[in-house]
Short mmCIF file of C-alpha atoms and ligand atoms in Angstrom, two decimals:
data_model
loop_
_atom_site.label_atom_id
_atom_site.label_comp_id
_atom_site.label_asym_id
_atom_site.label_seq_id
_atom_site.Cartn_x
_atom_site.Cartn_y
_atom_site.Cartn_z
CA UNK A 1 61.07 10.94 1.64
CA UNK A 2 63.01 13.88 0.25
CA UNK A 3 65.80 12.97 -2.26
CA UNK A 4 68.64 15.48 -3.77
CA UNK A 5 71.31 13.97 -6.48
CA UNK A 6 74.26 16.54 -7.08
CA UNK A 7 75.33 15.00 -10.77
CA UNK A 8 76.72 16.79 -14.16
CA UNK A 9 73.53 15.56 -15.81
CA UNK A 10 70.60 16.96 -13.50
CA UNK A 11 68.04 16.26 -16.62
CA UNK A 12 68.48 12.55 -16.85
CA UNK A 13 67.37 12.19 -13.28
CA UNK A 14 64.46 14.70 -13.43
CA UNK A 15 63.36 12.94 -16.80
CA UNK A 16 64.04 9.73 -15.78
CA UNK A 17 62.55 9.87 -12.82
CA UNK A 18 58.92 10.86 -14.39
CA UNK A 19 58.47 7.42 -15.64
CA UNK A 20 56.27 4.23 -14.22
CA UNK A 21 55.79 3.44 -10.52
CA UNK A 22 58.55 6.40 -9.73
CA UNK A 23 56.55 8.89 -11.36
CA UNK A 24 53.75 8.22 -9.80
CA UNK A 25 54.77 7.91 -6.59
CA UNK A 26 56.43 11.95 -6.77
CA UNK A 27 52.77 12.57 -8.11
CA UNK A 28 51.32 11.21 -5.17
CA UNK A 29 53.64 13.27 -3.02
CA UNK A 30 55.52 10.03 -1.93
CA UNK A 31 58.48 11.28 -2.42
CA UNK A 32 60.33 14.31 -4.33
CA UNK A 33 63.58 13.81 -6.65
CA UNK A 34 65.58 17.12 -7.25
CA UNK A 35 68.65 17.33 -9.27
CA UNK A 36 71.54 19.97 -8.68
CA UNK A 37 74.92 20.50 -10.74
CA UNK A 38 78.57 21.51 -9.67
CA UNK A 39 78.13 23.56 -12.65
CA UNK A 40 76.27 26.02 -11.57
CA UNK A 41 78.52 26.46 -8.26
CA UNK A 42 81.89 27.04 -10.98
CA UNK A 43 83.58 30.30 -10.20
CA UNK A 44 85.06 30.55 -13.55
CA UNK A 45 83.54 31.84 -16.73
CA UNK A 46 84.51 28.32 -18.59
CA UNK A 47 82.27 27.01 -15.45
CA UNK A 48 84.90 24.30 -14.91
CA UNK A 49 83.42 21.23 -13.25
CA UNK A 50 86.70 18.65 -14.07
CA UNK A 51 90.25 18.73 -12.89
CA UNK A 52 93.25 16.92 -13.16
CA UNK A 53 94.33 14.18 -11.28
CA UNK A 54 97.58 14.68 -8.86
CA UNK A 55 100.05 11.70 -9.99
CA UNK A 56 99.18 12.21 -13.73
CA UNK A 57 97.74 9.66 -15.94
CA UNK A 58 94.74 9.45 -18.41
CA UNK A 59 91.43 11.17 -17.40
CA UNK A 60 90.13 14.12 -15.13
CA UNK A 61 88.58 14.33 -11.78
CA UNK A 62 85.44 16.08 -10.70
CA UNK A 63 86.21 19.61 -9.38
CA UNK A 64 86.75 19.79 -5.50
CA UNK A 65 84.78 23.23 -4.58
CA UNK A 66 82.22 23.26 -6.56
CA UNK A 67 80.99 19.69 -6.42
CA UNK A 68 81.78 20.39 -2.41
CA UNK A 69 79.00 23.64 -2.62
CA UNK A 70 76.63 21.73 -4.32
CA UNK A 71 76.55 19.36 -2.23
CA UNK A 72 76.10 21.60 0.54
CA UNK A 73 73.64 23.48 -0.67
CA UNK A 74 71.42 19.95 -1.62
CA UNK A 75 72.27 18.83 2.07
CA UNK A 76 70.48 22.31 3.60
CA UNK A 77 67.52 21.20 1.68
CA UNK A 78 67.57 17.68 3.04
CA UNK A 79 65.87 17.17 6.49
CA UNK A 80 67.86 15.90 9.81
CA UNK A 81 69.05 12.17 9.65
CA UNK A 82 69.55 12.10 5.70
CA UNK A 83 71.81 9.38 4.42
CA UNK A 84 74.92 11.03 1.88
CA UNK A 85 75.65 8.51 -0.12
CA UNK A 86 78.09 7.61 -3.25
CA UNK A 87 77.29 5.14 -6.08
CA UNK A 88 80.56 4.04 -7.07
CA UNK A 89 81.29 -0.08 -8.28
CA UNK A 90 83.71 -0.84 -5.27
CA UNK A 91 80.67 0.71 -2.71
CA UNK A 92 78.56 -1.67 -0.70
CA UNK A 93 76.67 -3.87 -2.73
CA UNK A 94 73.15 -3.31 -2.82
CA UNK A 95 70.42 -5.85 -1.62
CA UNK A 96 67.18 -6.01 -1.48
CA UNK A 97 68.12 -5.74 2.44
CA UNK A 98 69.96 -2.42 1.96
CA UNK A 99 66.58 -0.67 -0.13
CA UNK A 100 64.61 -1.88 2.51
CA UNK A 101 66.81 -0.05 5.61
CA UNK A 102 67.46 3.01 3.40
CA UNK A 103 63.69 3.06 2.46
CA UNK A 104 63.37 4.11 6.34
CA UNK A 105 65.26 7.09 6.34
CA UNK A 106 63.43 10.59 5.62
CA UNK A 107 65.57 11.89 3.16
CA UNK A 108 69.27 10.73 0.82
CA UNK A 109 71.83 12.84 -0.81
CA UNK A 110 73.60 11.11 -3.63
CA UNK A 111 77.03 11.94 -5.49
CA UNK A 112 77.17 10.82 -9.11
CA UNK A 113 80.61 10.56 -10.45
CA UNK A 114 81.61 11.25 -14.15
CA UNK A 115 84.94 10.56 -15.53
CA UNK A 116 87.68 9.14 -13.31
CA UNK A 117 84.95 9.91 -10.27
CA UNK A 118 85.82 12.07 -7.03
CA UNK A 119 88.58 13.65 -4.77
CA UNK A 120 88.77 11.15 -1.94
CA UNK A 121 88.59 14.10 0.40
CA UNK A 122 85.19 15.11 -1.04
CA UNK A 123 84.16 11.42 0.10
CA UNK A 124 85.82 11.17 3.71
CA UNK A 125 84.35 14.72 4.74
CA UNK A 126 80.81 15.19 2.62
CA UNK A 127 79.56 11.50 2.48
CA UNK A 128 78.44 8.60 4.81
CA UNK A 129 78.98 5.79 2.84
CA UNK A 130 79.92 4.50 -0.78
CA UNK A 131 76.80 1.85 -2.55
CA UNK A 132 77.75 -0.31 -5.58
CA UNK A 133 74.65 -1.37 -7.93
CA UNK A 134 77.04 -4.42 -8.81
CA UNK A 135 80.45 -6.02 -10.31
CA UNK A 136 80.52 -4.01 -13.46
CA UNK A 137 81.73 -1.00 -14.35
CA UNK A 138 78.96 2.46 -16.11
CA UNK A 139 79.89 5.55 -17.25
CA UNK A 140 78.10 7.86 -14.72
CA UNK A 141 76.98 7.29 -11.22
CA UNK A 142 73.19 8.53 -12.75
CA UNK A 143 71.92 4.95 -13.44
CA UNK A 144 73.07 3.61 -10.34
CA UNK A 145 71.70 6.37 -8.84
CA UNK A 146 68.33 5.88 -10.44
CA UNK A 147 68.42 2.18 -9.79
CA UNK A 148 68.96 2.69 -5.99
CA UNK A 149 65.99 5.50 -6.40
CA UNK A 150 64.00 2.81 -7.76
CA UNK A 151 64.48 0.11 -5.52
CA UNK A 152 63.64 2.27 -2.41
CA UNK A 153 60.70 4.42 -3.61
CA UNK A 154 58.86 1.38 -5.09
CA UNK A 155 59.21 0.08 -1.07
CA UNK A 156 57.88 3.47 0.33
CA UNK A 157 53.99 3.29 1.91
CA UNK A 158 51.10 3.14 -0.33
CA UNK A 159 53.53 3.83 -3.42
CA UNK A 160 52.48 0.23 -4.86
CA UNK A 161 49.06 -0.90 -4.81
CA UNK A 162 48.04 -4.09 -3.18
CA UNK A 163 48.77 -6.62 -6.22
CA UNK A 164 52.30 -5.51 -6.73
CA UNK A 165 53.17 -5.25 -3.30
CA UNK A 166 51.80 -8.83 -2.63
CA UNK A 167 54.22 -10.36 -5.37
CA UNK A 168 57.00 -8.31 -3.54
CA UNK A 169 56.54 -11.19 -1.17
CA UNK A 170 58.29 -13.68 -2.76
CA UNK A 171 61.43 -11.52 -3.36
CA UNK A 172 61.59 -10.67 0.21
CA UNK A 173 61.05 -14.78 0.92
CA UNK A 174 64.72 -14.43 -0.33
CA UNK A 175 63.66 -16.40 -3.64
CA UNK A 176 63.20 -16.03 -7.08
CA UNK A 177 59.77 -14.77 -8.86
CA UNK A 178 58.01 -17.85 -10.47
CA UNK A 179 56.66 -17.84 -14.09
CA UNK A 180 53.93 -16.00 -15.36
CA UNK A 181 51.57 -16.84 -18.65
CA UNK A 182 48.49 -14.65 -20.23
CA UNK A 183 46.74 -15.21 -23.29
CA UNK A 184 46.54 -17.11 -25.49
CA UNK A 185 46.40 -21.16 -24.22
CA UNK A 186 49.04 -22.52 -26.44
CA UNK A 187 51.67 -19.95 -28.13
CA UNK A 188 54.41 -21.43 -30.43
CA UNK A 189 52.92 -25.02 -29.48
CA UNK A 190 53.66 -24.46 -25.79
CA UNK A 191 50.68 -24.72 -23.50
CA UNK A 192 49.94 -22.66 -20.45
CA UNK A 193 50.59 -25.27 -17.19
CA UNK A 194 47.34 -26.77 -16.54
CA UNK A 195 47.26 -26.23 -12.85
CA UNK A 196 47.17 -22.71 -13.36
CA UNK A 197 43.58 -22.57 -15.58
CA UNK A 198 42.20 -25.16 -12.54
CA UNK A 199 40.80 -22.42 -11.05
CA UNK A 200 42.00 -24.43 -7.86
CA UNK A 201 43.78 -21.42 -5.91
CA UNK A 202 45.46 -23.79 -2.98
CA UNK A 203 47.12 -25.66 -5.96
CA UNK A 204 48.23 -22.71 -7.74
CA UNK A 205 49.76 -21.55 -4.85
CA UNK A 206 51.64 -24.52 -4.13
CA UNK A 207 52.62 -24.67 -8.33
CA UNK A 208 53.85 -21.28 -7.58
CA UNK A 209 56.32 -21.70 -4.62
CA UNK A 210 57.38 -24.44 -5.86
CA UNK A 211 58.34 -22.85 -9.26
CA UNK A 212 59.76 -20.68 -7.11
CA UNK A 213 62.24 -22.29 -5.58
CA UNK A 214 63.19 -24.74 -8.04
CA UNK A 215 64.41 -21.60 -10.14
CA UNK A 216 66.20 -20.91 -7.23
CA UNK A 217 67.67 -23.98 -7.15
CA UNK A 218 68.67 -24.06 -10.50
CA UNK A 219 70.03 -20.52 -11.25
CA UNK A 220 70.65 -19.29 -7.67
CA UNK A 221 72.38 -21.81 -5.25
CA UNK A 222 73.82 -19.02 -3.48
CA UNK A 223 70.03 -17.44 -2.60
CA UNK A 224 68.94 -21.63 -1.67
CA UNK A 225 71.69 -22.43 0.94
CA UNK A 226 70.14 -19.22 2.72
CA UNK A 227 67.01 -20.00 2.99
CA UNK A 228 65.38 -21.22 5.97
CA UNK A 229 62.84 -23.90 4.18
CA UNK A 230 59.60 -25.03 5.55
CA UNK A 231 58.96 -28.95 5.86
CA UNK A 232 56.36 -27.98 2.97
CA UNK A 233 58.70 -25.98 1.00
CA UNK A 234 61.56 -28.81 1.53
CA UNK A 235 59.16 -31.14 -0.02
CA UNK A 236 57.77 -28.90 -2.94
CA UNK A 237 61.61 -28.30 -3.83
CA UNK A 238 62.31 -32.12 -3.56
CA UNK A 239 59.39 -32.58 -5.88
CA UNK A 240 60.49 -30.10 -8.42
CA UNK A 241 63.93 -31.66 -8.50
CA UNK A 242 62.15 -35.08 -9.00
CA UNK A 243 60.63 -34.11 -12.10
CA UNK A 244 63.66 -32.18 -13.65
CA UNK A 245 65.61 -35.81 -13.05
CA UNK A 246 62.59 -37.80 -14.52
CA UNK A 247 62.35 -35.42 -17.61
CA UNK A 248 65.96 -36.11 -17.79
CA UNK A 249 66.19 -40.07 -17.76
CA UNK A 250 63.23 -39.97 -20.32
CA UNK A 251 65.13 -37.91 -22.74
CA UNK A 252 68.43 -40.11 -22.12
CA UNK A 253 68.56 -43.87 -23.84
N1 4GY B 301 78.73 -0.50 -10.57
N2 4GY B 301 77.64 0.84 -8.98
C1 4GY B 301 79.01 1.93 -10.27
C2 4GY B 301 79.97 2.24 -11.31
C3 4GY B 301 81.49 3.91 -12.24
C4 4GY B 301 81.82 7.50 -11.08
C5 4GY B 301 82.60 7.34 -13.39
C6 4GY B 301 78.47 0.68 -9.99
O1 4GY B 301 77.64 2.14 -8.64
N3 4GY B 301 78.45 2.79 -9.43
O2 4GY B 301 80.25 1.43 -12.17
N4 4GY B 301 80.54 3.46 -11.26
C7 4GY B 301 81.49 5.41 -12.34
C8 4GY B 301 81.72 6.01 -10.98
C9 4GY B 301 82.85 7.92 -12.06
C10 4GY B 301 82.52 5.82 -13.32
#
């Protein structure tokens, strides 16, 4: 996968980008990240990328032609059937259903905004489609732009190894991760569950979905009424649920 950001700060994506799984993966020749700025498309010796906005008011716009140009010039590089995309907070919401389509494309272009963000003519003629990371408002369209990176590279072939990909599972499962413990035993007089030093691997398995979707239960509701449960995950849950009332009544008078 080939993937171009046009953005006022090309070296926070480059460097960013070098880190962890991500890093790796452009290593490996997974993927490539390249960075471009309007800047360098400015006509004018101050190299103007901001403008102001028609209608008045308090901030500044990004710059219409030179923004448009770079843009351009990052599509040309970009191979047939790219996605142009936007990261702005009233886009599409991204889901772990959205990586996963956008992970089968060959190649993305995406806008960051600074400031007040872009011309809307900029977005009806040189983009596809407008991605939110969620319901709160950055600076800069970099870190969403990195976070949507992020999310689709780590889902590219052979970019995680077999451990982390299995544990991907679960997230797909449309559930939440269940706890993890390492060493030592007991830290801060809280002991590792037993279960999970059995050595019995059927039982931590079944420990483990059902941790799973009693967190989901508890902190997702939203994710639960989705799911399509098993009659074996319908009865781990109903177990889990058991507990968290018995722990209760014992702690009440
Ligand atoms: N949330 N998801 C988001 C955002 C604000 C460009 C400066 C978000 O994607 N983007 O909060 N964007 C930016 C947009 C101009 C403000």
């Amino acid at each position: 996968m080939r993937i171009e950001v046009v953005t006022l700060f090309p070296e926070f994506i480059t460097e960013a980008v070098r880190v962890g799984v991500l890093g790796r993966a452009i290593e490996r020749g997974r993927v490539s990240v390249a960075a471009s700025t309007p800047r360098a498309f400015a006509e004018d010796a101050h190299k103007t990328v901001d403008d102001r906005p028609y209608g008045g008011g308090p901030g500044m716009v990004l710059k219409v032609e030179p923004t448009r140009t770079a843009l351009r010039a990052a599509r040309a590089r970009l191979p047939e059937g790219s996605r142009r995309i936007y990261l702005a907070a009233d886009g599409e919401t991204l889901t772990q259903a959205r990586a996963r389509e956008l992970s089968q494309l060959p190649g993305l272009l995406l806008l960051a905004g600074r400031y007040e963000g872009v011309d809307e003519r900029l977005l009806a003629t040189e983009i596809d489609e407008c991605v939110s990371i969620g319901d709160y408002v950055v600076s800069g369209g970099e870190l969403p732009a990195l976070v949507l990176i992020d999310a689709i590279v780590r889902l590219l072939p052979g970019v995680l190894g077999d451990e982390e990909s299995a544990q991907q599972d679960s997230y797909v499962a449309g559930m939440l991760d269940w706890p993890h413990y390492t060493r030592p035993e007991v830290f801060e007089g809280r002991a590792v569950p037993q279960v999970l030093l059995s050595g019995n691997h059927a039982a931590i398995q079944r420990w483990r979905t059902k941790q799973a979707l009693g967190r989901t239960w508890q902190r997702r509701p939203d994710l639960l009424a989705k799911l399509q449960m098993t009659k074996e995950q319908r009865k781990l849950l109903d177990e889990f649920v058991a507990e968290v009332e018995a722990e209760r009544a014992g702690r009440e008078p």
